[in-house]
Coordinates of C-alpha atoms in Angstrom, one line a residue:
Chain X
X1 CA -20.4 26.4 -16.2
X2 CA -22.1 27.0 -12.8
X3 CA -20.8 30.0 -10.8
X4 CA -18.0 29.3 -8.4
X5 CA -19.1 28.6 -4.9
X6 CA -17.2 30.0 -2.0
X7 CA -14.9 27.6 -0.1
X8 CA -16.8 26.5 3.0
X9 CA -14.5 27.8 5.6
X10 CA -16.2 25.9 8.4
X11 CA -15.1 22.7 6.7
X12 CA -11.6 24.1 6.3
X13 CA -11.3 24.8 10.0
X14 CA -12.5 21.3 10.7
X15 CA -10.0 19.9 8.2
X16 CA -7.2 22.0 9.7
X17 CA -8.0 20.7 13.2
X18 CA -8.1 17.1 12.1
X19 CA -4.8 17.6 10.2
X20 CA -3.2 19.1 13.4
X21 CA -4.4 16.1 15.4
X22 CA -3.0 13.5 13.0
X23 CA 0.3 15.4 12.6
X24 CA 0.8 15.4 16.3
X25 CA -0.2 11.7 16.7
X26 CA 2.9 9.8 17.7
X27 CA 4.0 7.0 15.5
X28 CA 4.6 4.7 18.4
X29 CA 1.1 5.4 19.7
X30 CA -0.4 4.4 16.4
X31 CA 1.8 1.3 16.3
X32 CA 0.4 0.4 19.7
X33 CA -3.2 1.0 18.4
X34 CA -2.4 -1.3 15.4
X35 CA -1.1 -4.0 17.7
X36 CA -3.9 -3.7 20.1
X37 CA -6.4 -4.2 17.3
X38 CA -5.1 -7.7 16.7
X39 CA -6.4 -10.9 18.2
X40 CA -4.9 -14.4 18.1
X41 CA -5.4 -17.5 20.2
X42 CA -2.8 -19.0 22.4
X43 CA -2.1 -21.9 20.0
X44 CA -1.7 -19.6 17.0
X45 CA -4.6 -21.2 15.2
X46 CA -6.0 -17.8 14.1
X47 CA -5.1 -14.2 13.9
X48 CA -7.5 -11.3 13.4
X49 CA -6.2 -7.9 12.5
X50 CA -8.4 -4.8 12.4
X51 CA -6.8 -1.9 10.6
X52 CA -7.9 1.2 8.8
X53 CA -7.3 4.3 6.7
X54 CA -8.7 7.7 7.4
X55 CA -8.6 10.0 4.4
X56 CA -9.2 13.7 4.5
X57 CA -9.5 14.7 0.8
X58 CA -10.3 18.0 -0.8
X59 CA -10.8 18.8 -4.5
X60 CA -10.7 22.2 -6.3
X61 CA -12.4 21.4 -9.6
X62 CA -13.2 23.1 -12.9
X63 CA -16.8 22.3 -13.9
X64 CA -18.0 20.0 -15.2
X65 CA -16.3 17.8 -12.6
X66 CA -13.9 15.3 -14.3
X67 CA -13.9 11.5 -14.1
X68 CA -15.9 10.0 -11.2
X69 CA -16.2 13.1 -9.1
X70 CA -19.9 13.8 -8.6
X71 CA -20.1 17.5 -7.6
X72 CA -21.5 20.6 -9.1
X73 CA -19.4 22.8 -6.9
X74 CA -15.8 24.0 -7.4
X75 CA -14.7 22.8 -3.9
X76 CA -15.4 19.4 -2.5
X77 CA -14.4 18.0 0.9
X78 CA -14.5 14.2 0.9
X79 CA -13.6 12.5 4.2
X80 CA -13.5 8.7 4.2
X81 CA -13.0 6.0 6.8
X82 CA -12.0 2.5 5.6
X83 CA -11.9 -0.4 8.1
X84 CA -10.2 -3.6 7.1
X85 CA -10.4 -7.0 8.7
X86 CA -7.7 -9.5 7.8
X87 CA -8.1 -12.9 9.3
X88 CA -5.7 -15.8 9.0
X89 CA -7.2 -19.2 10.2
X90 CA -4.6 -21.9 10.2
X91 CA -2.3 -21.7 7.1
X92 CA -4.9 -22.4 4.5
X93 CA -7.7 -19.9 5.1
X94 CA -7.7 -16.2 4.8
X95 CA -10.6 -13.8 5.2
X96 CA -10.8 -10.2 4.3
X97 CA -13.4 -7.5 4.6
X98 CA -13.5 -3.8 3.9
X99 CA -16.1 -1.4 5.2
X100 CA -16.2 2.3 4.2
X101 CA -17.9 5.3 5.7
X102 CA -17.8 8.2 3.2
X103 CA -19.9 10.4 0.9
X104 CA -20.3 7.7 -1.7
X105 CA -18.0 5.2 -3.3
X106 CA -16.6 8.0 -5.5
X107 CA -16.1 11.6 -4.3
X108 CA -19.5 13.3 -4.2
X109 CA -21.7 16.0 -2.5
X110 CA -23.9 13.3 -1.0
X111 CA -24.4 12.7 2.7
X112 CA -22.6 10.1 4.8
X113 CA -23.1 6.4 4.0
X114 CA -21.7 3.2 5.3
X115 CA -21.0 0.2 3.0
X116 CA -19.5 -3.2 3.0
X117 CA -17.4 -2.8 -0.1
X118 CA -15.3 -6.0 -0.1
X119 CA -15.5 -9.4 1.6
X120 CA -14.0 -12.7 0.6
X121 CA -12.7 -16.0 1.9
X122 CA -9.6 -17.4 0.3
X123 CA -8.7 -21.1 0.6
X124 CA -5.2 -22.2 -0.4
X125 CA -5.3 -26.0 -0.7
X126 CA -1.8 -26.2 -2.2
X127 CA 1.2 -23.9 -2.4
X128 CA 0.3 -22.4 -5.8
X129 CA -3.5 -22.5 -5.8
X130 CA -5.8 -20.0 -4.1
X131 CA -9.5 -20.1 -4.5
X132 CA -11.6 -17.2 -3.3
X133 CA -15.3 -16.3 -3.2
X134 CA -17.0 -13.1 -2.2
X135 CA -17.0 -9.5 -3.4
X136 CA -13.5 -8.4 -4.3
X137 CA -11.4 -6.4 -6.7
X138 CA -10.9 -7.6 -10.3
X139 CA -7.9 -9.6 -11.3
X140 CA -7.5 -7.6 -14.5
X141 CA -4.5 -5.2 -14.9
X142 CA -2.0 -4.0 -12.3
X143 CA -3.6 -0.9 -10.7
X144 CA -5.7 -2.7 -8.2
X145 CA -2.7 -3.6 -6.1
X146 CA -2.0 0.0 -5.4
X147 CA -5.5 1.5 -5.5
X148 CA -5.9 2.3 -1.9
X149 CA -5.0 5.8 -0.7
X150 CA -1.8 4.6 1.1
X151 CA -0.3 2.9 -1.9
X152 CA -1.6 5.0 -4.7
X153 CA 0.9 7.8 -5.5
X154 CA -2.0 9.9 -6.8
X155 CA -5.4 10.8 -5.3
X156 CA -7.5 9.8 -8.3
X157 CA -7.4 6.7 -10.6
X158 CA -5.8 6.4 -14.0
X159 CA -8.1 7.5 -16.9
X160 CA -9.3 4.1 -18.0
X161 CA -10.7 3.6 -14.5
X162 CA -12.7 6.8 -14.4
X163 CA -13.2 8.6 -17.7
X164 CA -16.9 8.3 -18.6
X165 CA -18.0 7.2 -22.1
X166 CA -21.4 7.6 -23.7
X167 CA -22.4 4.1 -22.8
X168 CA -25.3 3.8 -20.3
X169 CA -26.1 0.6 -18.4
X170 CA -29.7 1.6 -17.6
X171 CA -30.8 2.0 -21.2
X172 CA -30.0 1.4 -24.8
X173 CA -29.9 4.1 -27.5
X174 CA -32.5 4.1 -30.2
X175 CA -30.1 5.3 -32.8
X176 CA -26.6 6.5 -33.2
X177 CA -27.5 10.2 -32.6
X178 CA -28.7 9.2 -29.1
X179 CA -25.4 7.5 -28.3
X180 CA -23.5 10.6 -29.5
X181 CA -25.7 12.7 -27.3
X182 CA -25.0 10.5 -24.3
X183 CA -21.3 10.8 -25.1
X184 CA -21.6 14.6 -25.3
X185 CA -19.8 14.4 -28.7
X186 CA -19.2 17.6 -30.6
X187 CA -22.5 19.2 -31.7
X188 CA -24.4 16.7 -29.6
X189 CA -23.0 18.2 -26.4
X190 CA -26.0 19.8 -24.7
X191 CA -23.9 21.2 -21.8
X192 CA -26.3 19.5 -19.5
X193 CA -24.2 17.0 -17.5
X194 CA -26.9 15.8 -15.2
X195 CA -26.7 12.4 -17.0
X196 CA -23.2 11.9 -15.6
X197 CA -24.1 9.0 -13.2
X198 CA -25.7 7.1 -16.0
X199 CA -22.5 6.8 -18.0
X200 CA -19.8 4.1 -17.7
X201 CA -16.0 4.1 -17.9
X202 CA -14.0 1.1 -19.3
X203 CA -13.5 0.0 -15.7
X204 CA -15.3 1.4 -12.7
X205 CA -12.4 1.8 -10.2
X206 CA -11.2 -1.5 -8.8
X207 CA -14.5 -3.2 -9.8
X208 CA -15.4 -4.9 -6.5
X209 CA -18.0 -7.2 -8.1
X210 CA -19.1 -10.5 -6.6
X211 CA -18.0 -14.0 -7.7
X212 CA -15.2 -16.5 -7.5
X213 CA -11.6 -16.5 -8.5
X214 CA -8.7 -18.9 -8.7
X215 CA -5.1 -17.6 -8.7
X216 CA -1.6 -18.6 -8.0
X217 CA 2.0 -18.5 -9.3
X218 CA 4.2 -21.0 -10.9
X219 CA 7.8 -20.1 -11.1
X220 CA 8.0 -16.8 -13.0
X221 CA 4.3 -16.9 -14.1
X222 CA 1.2 -15.7 -12.3
X223 CA -2.3 -16.7 -13.2
X224 CA -5.7 -15.5 -12.1
X225 CA -9.2 -16.1 -13.4
X226 CA -12.5 -15.0 -12.1
X227 CA -16.2 -15.3 -12.7
X228 CA -18.1 -12.3 -11.5
X229 CA -21.7 -11.0 -11.5
X230 CA -20.9 -7.7 -13.3
X231 CA -18.8 -6.3 -16.1
X232 CA -15.7 -4.3 -15.5
X233 CA -17.5 -1.1 -16.5
X234 CA -20.4 -1.7 -14.1
X235 CA -21.3 0.8 -11.4
X236 CA -20.9 0.0 -7.7
X237 CA -24.6 -0.7 -7.3
X238 CA -24.2 -3.6 -9.7
X239 CA -21.5 -5.2 -7.7
X240 CA -23.6 -6.4 -4.9
X241 CA -25.1 -9.9 -5.2
X242 CA -28.5 -8.6 -4.1
X243 CA -28.6 -6.4 -7.1
X244 CA -27.0 -8.5 -9.8
X245 CA -27.2 -12.3 -10.0
X246 CA -25.1 -14.8 -12.1
X247 CA -27.6 -15.3 -14.9
X248 CA -25.2 -13.4 -17.3
X249 CA -21.7 -13.7 -15.7
X250 CA -18.5 -11.9 -16.6
X251 CA -15.4 -13.9 -17.1
X252 CA -11.9 -12.3 -16.7
X253 CA -8.4 -13.5 -16.4
X254 CA -4.8 -12.4 -16.2
X255 CA -1.6 -14.1 -17.1
X256 CA 1.5 -12.5 -15.6
X257 CA 5.2 -13.0 -16.4
X258 CA 8.1 -11.8 -14.3
X259 CA 11.4 -12.2 -16.3
X260 CA 13.2 -10.9 -13.2
X261 CA 12.4 -8.9 -10.1
X262 CA 12.5 -5.6 -12.1
X263 CA 9.8 -6.4 -14.6
X264 CA 6.3 -7.6 -14.4
X265 CA 4.3 -8.1 -17.6
X266 CA 0.6 -9.1 -17.8
X267 CA -2.1 -9.9 -20.4
X268 CA -5.7 -9.6 -19.3
X269 CA -9.0 -10.3 -21.0
X270 CA -12.6 -9.9 -19.9
X271 CA -16.0 -10.4 -21.3
X272 CA -19.5 -9.9 -19.9
X273 CA -22.8 -8.0 -20.2
X274 CA -22.7 -4.4 -19.0
X275 CA -26.5 -3.6 -19.1
X276 CA -28.6 -3.7 -16.0
X277 CA -32.1 -5.2 -15.9
X278 CA -33.8 -1.8 -16.3
X279 CA -32.3 -1.6 -19.8
X280 CA -34.3 -4.7 -21.0
X281 CA -37.4 -2.7 -22.3
X282 CA -35.0 -0.7 -24.6
X283 CA -33.6 -3.8 -26.2
X284 CA -34.6 -5.1 -29.7
X285 CA -37.3 -7.8 -29.6
X286 CA -35.9 -11.2 -28.7
X287 CA -32.7 -9.9 -27.4
X288 CA -31.5 -10.1 -23.8
X289 CA -28.9 -8.4 -21.6
X290 CA -26.5 -11.3 -22.3
X291 CA -26.4 -10.4 -26.0
X292 CA -24.5 -7.1 -25.3
X293 CA -21.2 -7.4 -23.7
X294 CA -18.2 -5.4 -22.8
X295 CA -15.1 -7.1 -24.2
X296 CA -11.7 -5.9 -22.9
X297 CA -8.2 -6.8 -23.8
X298 CA -5.5 -5.3 -21.7
X299 CA -1.7 -5.3 -21.4
X300 CA 0.1 -4.1 -18.3
X301 CA 3.7 -3.7 -17.3
X302 CA 5.6 -2.5 -14.3
X303 CA 9.2 -1.9 -13.6
X304 CA 10.9 -1.1 -10.3
X305 CA 14.6 -0.5 -9.5
X306 CA 15.9 1.3 -6.4
X307 CA 13.8 4.4 -5.8
X308 CA 12.0 4.4 -9.2
X309 CA 8.7 2.6 -10.1
X310 CA 7.0 2.6 -13.4
X311 CA 3.6 1.3 -14.4
X312 CA 1.7 1.2 -17.7
X313 CA -1.6 -0.3 -18.8
X314 CA -3.2 -0.4 -22.2
X315 CA -6.9 -1.1 -22.6
X316 CA -8.7 -2.0 -25.8
X317 CA -12.4 -2.1 -25.0
X318 CA -15.5 -2.9 -27.1
X319 CA -19.1 -2.3 -26.1
X320 CA -21.7 -4.2 -28.1
X321 CA -24.4 -1.6 -28.4
X322 CA -28.0 -2.5 -29.3
X323 CA -29.0 -1.4 -32.8
X324 CA -25.6 0.3 -33.4
X325 CA -23.0 -2.4 -33.3
X326 CA -19.5 -2.3 -31.8
X327 CA -18.3 0.9 -30.1
X328 CA -14.5 0.6 -29.6
X329 CA -12.2 2.7 -27.4
X330 CA -8.6 2.6 -26.5
X331 CA -7.1 4.0 -23.3
X332 CA -3.7 3.8 -21.8
X333 CA -1.5 5.5 -19.2
X334 CA 2.2 5.6 -18.1
X335 CA 2.9 6.3 -14.5
X336 CA 6.2 6.9 -12.7
X337 CA 6.9 7.3 -9.0
X338 CA 10.3 8.4 -7.6
X339 CA 11.3 8.6 -4.0
X340 CA 13.2 11.9 -3.8
X341 CA 14.1 11.3 -0.1
X342 CA 13.2 8.6 2.3
X343 CA 9.9 10.4 3.0
X344 CA 9.2 12.6 -0.1
X345 CA 8.1 11.2 -3.4
X346 CA 7.0 12.6 -6.7
X347 CA 4.8 11.0 -9.3
X348 CA 3.8 11.8 -12.9
X349 CA 1.2 10.2 -15.1
X350 CA 0.3 10.6 -18.7
X351 CA -3.2 9.3 -19.6
X352 CA -5.1 9.2 -22.9
X353 CA -8.3 7.8 -24.2
X354 CA -9.2 7.5 -28.0
X355 CA -12.6 6.6 -29.4
X356 CA -13.4 4.7 -32.5
X357 CA -16.3 5.2 -34.9
X358 CA -19.8 3.8 -35.1
X359 CA -22.2 3.4 -38.0
X360 CA -24.2 6.6 -38.4
X361 CA -26.6 6.3 -41.3
X362 CA -24.4 6.3 -44.5
X363 CA -21.2 7.2 -42.7
X364 CA -19.3 6.6 -39.5
X365 CA -19.0 9.0 -36.5
X366 CA -16.7 9.1 -33.6
X367 CA -18.7 8.0 -30.6
X368 CA -16.7 9.9 -27.9
X369 CA -14.4 12.8 -27.3
X370 CA -10.7 12.0 -27.3
X371 CA -9.1 13.1 -24.1
X372 CA -5.6 13.4 -22.6
X373 CA -4.7 14.2 -19.1
X374 CA -1.5 14.7 -17.2
X375 CA -1.3 14.2 -13.5
X376 CA 1.5 15.3 -11.2
X377 CA 1.7 14.6 -7.5
X378 CA 3.9 15.1 -4.5
X379 CA 3.6 13.0 -1.4
X380 CA 5.2 13.0 2.0
X381 CA 5.2 10.2 4.6
X382 CA 5.6 11.8 8.0
X383 CA 5.7 8.4 9.7
X384 CA 4.7 4.8 9.0
X385 CA 1.2 5.9 9.7
X386 CA 0.7 9.4 8.3
X387 CA 1.0 10.6 4.7
X388 CA 0.0 13.7 2.8
X389 CA -0.4 14.1 -1.0
X390 CA -0.9 17.1 -3.3
X391 CA -2.0 16.5 -6.9
X392 CA -2.5 18.7 -9.9
X393 CA -4.1 17.5 -13.1
X394 CA -4.7 19.1 -16.4
X395 CA -6.9 17.5 -19.0
X396 CA -8.0 18.4 -22.5
X397 CA -11.0 17.0 -24.3
X398 CA -11.3 17.6 -28.0
X399 CA -14.6 19.5 -27.9
X400 CA -13.8 21.7 -24.9
X401 CA -12.0 24.8 -25.9
X402 CA -10.1 25.1 -22.6
X403 CA -8.5 22.4 -20.6
X404 CA -9.7 21.5 -17.2
X405 CA -7.8 21.8 -14.0
X406 CA -8.0 19.8 -10.9
X407 CA -6.1 20.4 -7.6
X408 CA -6.5 17.8 -4.9
X409 CA -5.0 17.3 -1.5
X410 CA -5.2 14.2 0.7
X411 CA -4.1 13.4 4.2
X412 CA -4.1 9.7 5.1
X413 CA -3.9 8.3 8.6
X414 CA -3.2 4.6 8.8
X415 CA -3.9 2.5 11.9
Chain J
X1 CA 66.4 -1.6 37.6
X2 CA 64.4 -0.1 34.9
X3 CA 63.8 -3.5 33.4
X4 CA 62.6 -4.8 36.9
X5 CA 60.1 -1.9 37.2
X6 CA 58.7 -2.6 33.8
X7 CA 58.1 -6.3 34.6
X8 CA 56.4 -5.2 37.9
X9 CA 54.1 -2.8 36.0
X10 CA 53.2 -5.5 33.6
X11 CA 52.4 -8.0 36.4
X12 CA 50.2 -5.3 38.1
X13 CA 48.5 -4.5 34.9
X14 CA 47.7 -8.1 34.0
X15 CA 46.4 -8.7 37.5
X16 CA 44.1 -5.7 37.3
X17 CA 43.0 -6.8 33.9
X18 CA 42.1 -10.3 35.1
X19 CA 40.3 -9.0 38.1
X20 CA 38.3 -6.7 35.8
X21 CA 37.5 -9.7 33.6
X22 CA 35.8 -11.3 36.6
X23 CA 33.1 -8.6 36.9
X24 CA 30.1 -10.4 35.5
X25 CA 26.3 -9.8 35.4
X26 CA 24.0 -12.6 34.5
X27 CA 20.4 -13.3 34.8
X28 CA 17.1 -13.7 32.8
X29 CA 14.8 -11.3 31.2
X30 CA 11.2 -12.4 31.2
X31 CA 10.2 -12.2 27.5
X32 CA 6.8 -11.5 26.0
X33 CA 4.9 -14.3 24.3
X34 CA 6.0 -15.1 20.7
X35 CA 4.0 -13.2 18.1
X36 CA 1.7 -14.9 15.6
X37 CA 3.5 -16.2 12.6
X38 CA 2.0 -14.0 9.9
X39 CA 1.7 -15.6 6.5
X40 CA 2.1 -13.7 3.2
X41 CA -1.5 -13.4 2.4
X42 CA -1.9 -10.2 0.5
X43 CA -5.2 -8.7 -0.3
X44 CA -4.7 -8.1 -4.0
X45 CA -1.6 -10.1 -5.0
X46 CA -0.5 -13.6 -5.4
X47 CA 2.0 -14.6 -2.8
X48 CA 5.5 -15.1 -4.1
X49 CA 6.8 -18.6 -4.4
X50 CA 9.3 -18.4 -1.5
X51 CA 9.7 -20.4 1.6
X52 CA 8.9 -18.2 4.6
X53 CA 11.1 -18.0 7.6
X54 CA 9.1 -18.6 10.8
X55 CA 8.7 -15.6 13.0
X56 CA 11.7 -15.3 15.3
X57 CA 11.0 -15.9 19.0
X58 CA 11.2 -12.8 21.1
X59 CA 14.6 -11.7 22.6
X60 CA 15.8 -8.7 24.5
X61 CA 19.0 -6.7 24.7
X62 CA 20.7 -6.1 28.1
X63 CA 23.1 -3.3 28.4
X64 CA 25.1 -1.4 31.0
X65 CA 24.3 2.3 30.9
X66 CA 26.9 4.8 32.0
X67 CA 29.3 7.4 30.6
X68 CA 31.1 5.1 28.2
X69 CA 31.3 7.7 25.4
X70 CA 35.1 7.6 25.3
X71 CA 35.1 3.8 25.1
X72 CA 32.4 3.8 22.5
X73 CA 34.3 6.3 20.4
X74 CA 37.5 4.4 20.5
X75 CA 36.1 1.0 20.1
X76 CA 36.7 -0.9 16.9
X77 CA 33.4 -0.9 15.1
X78 CA 33.0 -3.9 12.8
X79 CA 30.4 -3.8 10.1
X80 CA 27.1 -5.5 11.1
X81 CA 24.5 -7.1 8.8
X82 CA 20.8 -7.4 8.7
X83 CA 19.9 -9.7 5.8
X84 CA 16.5 -10.2 4.2
X85 CA 16.0 -13.9 4.0
X86 CA 12.9 -16.0 3.5
X87 CA 10.8 -12.8 3.8
X88 CA 12.1 -12.0 7.2
X89 CA 14.9 -9.9 8.7
X90 CA 17.8 -11.9 9.9
X91 CA 18.4 -11.0 12.7
X92 CA 15.3 -9.1 13.5
X93 CA 16.9 -7.6 16.6
X94 CA 20.4 -6.3 16.3
X95 CA 22.2 -4.3 19.1
X96 CA 25.1 -2.2 17.8
X97 CA 27.5 0.4 19.1
X98 CA 26.7 4.0 17.9
X99 CA 28.6 4.7 14.7
X100 CA 28.4 1.2 13.4
X101 CA 27.7 0.6 9.7
X102 CA 25.0 -2.0 8.9
X103 CA 24.6 -3.6 5.5
X104 CA 21.3 -5.0 4.3
X105 CA 21.9 -7.8 1.8
X106 CA 18.9 -9.2 0.0
X107 CA 19.2 -13.0 0.1
X108 CA 15.7 -13.7 -1.5
X109 CA 14.8 -14.2 -5.1
X110 CA 12.3 -11.3 -4.8
X111 CA 12.5 -7.6 -4.1
X112 CA 12.6 -6.1 -0.7
X113 CA 12.5 -2.4 0.2
X114 CA 13.9 -1.7 3.6
X115 CA 13.0 1.6 5.2
X116 CA 12.8 3.3 8.6
X117 CA 11.0 6.4 9.6
X118 CA 12.4 6.3 13.2
X119 CA 13.4 9.8 14.2
X120 CA 17.0 8.9 15.0
X121 CA 17.6 7.3 11.5
X122 CA 15.3 7.8 8.5
X123 CA 16.3 5.9 5.4
X124 CA 14.7 4.1 2.4
X125 CA 17.0 1.7 0.5
X126 CA 14.6 1.3 -2.4
X127 CA 14.1 -2.0 -4.2
X128 CA 17.2 -4.0 -5.0
X129 CA 18.0 -7.5 -6.1
X130 CA 19.8 -10.4 -4.6
X131 CA 22.9 -10.0 -6.8
X132 CA 23.3 -6.3 -6.1
X133 CA 25.8 -4.8 -3.7
X134 CA 23.9 -4.3 -0.5
X135 CA 23.3 -0.8 0.8
X136 CA 25.1 0.3 3.9
X137 CA 23.7 2.6 6.6
X138 CA 25.7 4.2 9.4
X139 CA 23.8 4.6 12.6
X140 CA 25.3 7.6 14.3
X141 CA 22.7 8.4 17.0
X142 CA 21.6 6.2 19.9
X143 CA 18.1 4.8 20.2
X144 CA 15.8 2.1 18.7
X145 CA 15.4 2.1 15.0
X146 CA 12.4 0.2 13.7
X147 CA 12.9 -1.2 10.2
X148 CA 10.2 -2.4 7.8
X149 CA 9.9 -3.7 4.3
X150 CA 7.6 -1.6 2.1
X151 CA 6.6 -4.7 0.1
X152 CA 6.2 -7.3 2.8
X153 CA 4.2 -6.2 5.9
X154 CA 5.2 -9.3 7.9
X155 CA 8.8 -8.1 8.0
X156 CA 9.7 -6.0 11.1
X157 CA 13.0 -5.5 12.8
X158 CA 14.8 -3.4 15.3
X159 CA 18.3 -2.0 15.4
X160 CA 19.2 -0.9 18.9
X161 CA 21.9 1.7 18.7
X162 CA 23.8 1.9 22.0
X163 CA 26.4 4.3 23.5
X164 CA 27.9 1.5 25.5
X165 CA 30.2 -1.3 24.4
X166 CA 28.7 -3.5 27.2
X167 CA 25.6 -5.2 25.8
X168 CA 24.3 -8.6 24.9
X169 CA 21.3 -10.0 23.1
X170 CA 19.5 -12.6 25.2
X171 CA 18.9 -16.1 24.0
X172 CA 15.3 -17.2 23.3
X173 CA 14.9 -18.1 27.0
X174 CA 15.8 -14.6 28.0
X175 CA 19.2 -15.6 29.5
X176 CA 22.2 -13.2 29.3
X177 CA 25.7 -12.9 30.6
X178 CA 27.7 -9.7 30.5
X179 CA 31.5 -10.1 31.1
X180 CA 34.6 -7.9 31.4
X181 CA 32.6 -5.0 32.9
X182 CA 34.3 -2.1 34.6
X183 CA 33.7 -1.6 38.4
X184 CA 31.5 1.3 39.4
X185 CA 27.9 2.5 39.7
X186 CA 25.7 2.0 36.6
X187 CA 22.2 1.4 35.4
X188 CA 21.6 -2.0 33.9
X189 CA 18.8 -1.9 31.3
X190 CA 16.9 -4.5 29.4
X191 CA 15.3 -3.4 26.2
X192 CA 12.4 -5.7 25.4
X193 CA 10.3 -4.0 22.8
X194 CA 9.2 -0.5 22.0
X195 CA 8.9 1.4 25.2
X196 CA 9.3 -1.7 27.4
X197 CA 12.7 -0.9 28.8
X198 CA 13.3 -2.4 32.3
X199 CA 16.1 -1.1 34.5
X200 CA 18.0 -1.7 37.7
X201 CA 20.8 0.3 39.4
X202 CA 23.9 -1.8 39.9
X203 CA 27.1 -1.4 41.9
X204 CA 29.9 -3.4 40.3
X205 CA 32.9 -4.3 42.4
X206 CA 36.0 -6.0 41.2
X207 CA 35.7 -9.8 41.1
X208 CA 32.0 -10.0 41.7
X209 CA 29.4 -11.9 39.8
X210 CA 26.0 -10.2 40.0
X211 CA 22.7 -11.9 39.3
X212 CA 20.0 -9.6 38.0
X213 CA 16.6 -10.8 36.6
X214 CA 14.1 -8.6 34.8
X215 CA 10.6 -9.8 35.4
X216 CA 7.8 -8.6 33.1
X217 CA 6.5 -5.1 33.8

């Protein structure tokens, strides 16, 4: 474990100043800002709305940094600006775009960067049919709908969306020992975590890959299906159409059922290749990227009544690994949010990921470290436009003697 | 003799009452342009299969401001209602007397979550169904309370809590008519939206009908 680095107080002062500014920002002023960022024509043929989220986020981390946090330090400041454009043209066409300025798609030590993370056009030819094309979040599961910092009761994502496995997308293992090394399993854990960015989770965050989707609802049923250029596990660089084409597409779908307003149940499935083109030299002769897929089955449910909301997702994932065979893993979480007062809410989440075994010479070996994590968060909405959250997480991985702690704080200004 | 005096008192009282009833202010408030009728397009969710109410045309509330705390305190406060119907608040502008209880029935086949972070009344009703007993909120401080639905961003409403019993919501053309006003010197105000509050001092005399228009700021 690297030595603890001192907290950069210059950053803290900057953070405190920014926090003071947003706390004193009047809600009616921010409402005016929101209204002044809209544009519509006199005949109401179109309406453009520019809006945004400013996140000031800090992490106090035990090393190695958990999940999709890319930092070798114990303290990380991660500011982020998201700009959204929602455009309604007539009653049939809707456009959406999201641009981010931050230190990387996931929290990291990197310098500032600007990206167009999402853009799509949605055409609704009939009441229950929506067709959209562009780069957008996956239809799988139920976390995407609350993944932005304003809606998410926590600061990080559930375990299936960020816990890294030993699967790489830039190369294929020559033998089982290499896969176990990549997964840092037991005696294969070299304590060198510089390979972190090469590893893949079951789903990489909201998976803003590129493609086309059809969705709609019919009575108490919802349906959605998509064809995308990258698998659910693929890293953000793979989502862009300039990086990954449609030679080996991923197909995903979700069928939802709402027996009443309280319950929402869903079944999802996805299948598509997870390897990038630079893995091709590592593949057995005659094999291509399309021969090795990530297959996912998922079940989700949500419940809401008065001030209580519950969510759960269950993911059964299989990676088809060259020369080794199927590597299976199962991950799930239960999440609860309760509004204690009109402005204060608390949230709890239990996450777990379990790994199956792979063929290892004359026996079978577990290909990942089982892990559980508990997340607890408190959030406070000062106004319609300002929210603060504090989160504590404790995780325990089977090969690490001690558990890992994470404390995170986030202030979000919405405009 | 006593009987004759009582009849005389009654006649004087009725006459005074009828004269007071004749104090009227009427006019027009110039309203802002109607807002764009926002659909239900959500970034990550399929829109529910519900007919959407069109966005209500703008309206204003005209009220007489003065020291009416005694009348407001003694006035009969009936329960008011703001329904959630076709993914809109109905009505989306409700003037009430301070101390009035407002119930929020859900008339849709989907959840709503009405909340307000306005300083004078903060509340969050949570998610509740159509067939549940609606929540009731008592508005005990004067001011404008902005209400939203946490689930449907298109839903916005205002409850204007007033300390005067003399108020009226305009029609969609901005016309209003306040009747049965007490004589005296007051300020006539028109609440249009947010901080767009227009005002005029008025001197009311028994039997008069005053015409006051409120042009746009």
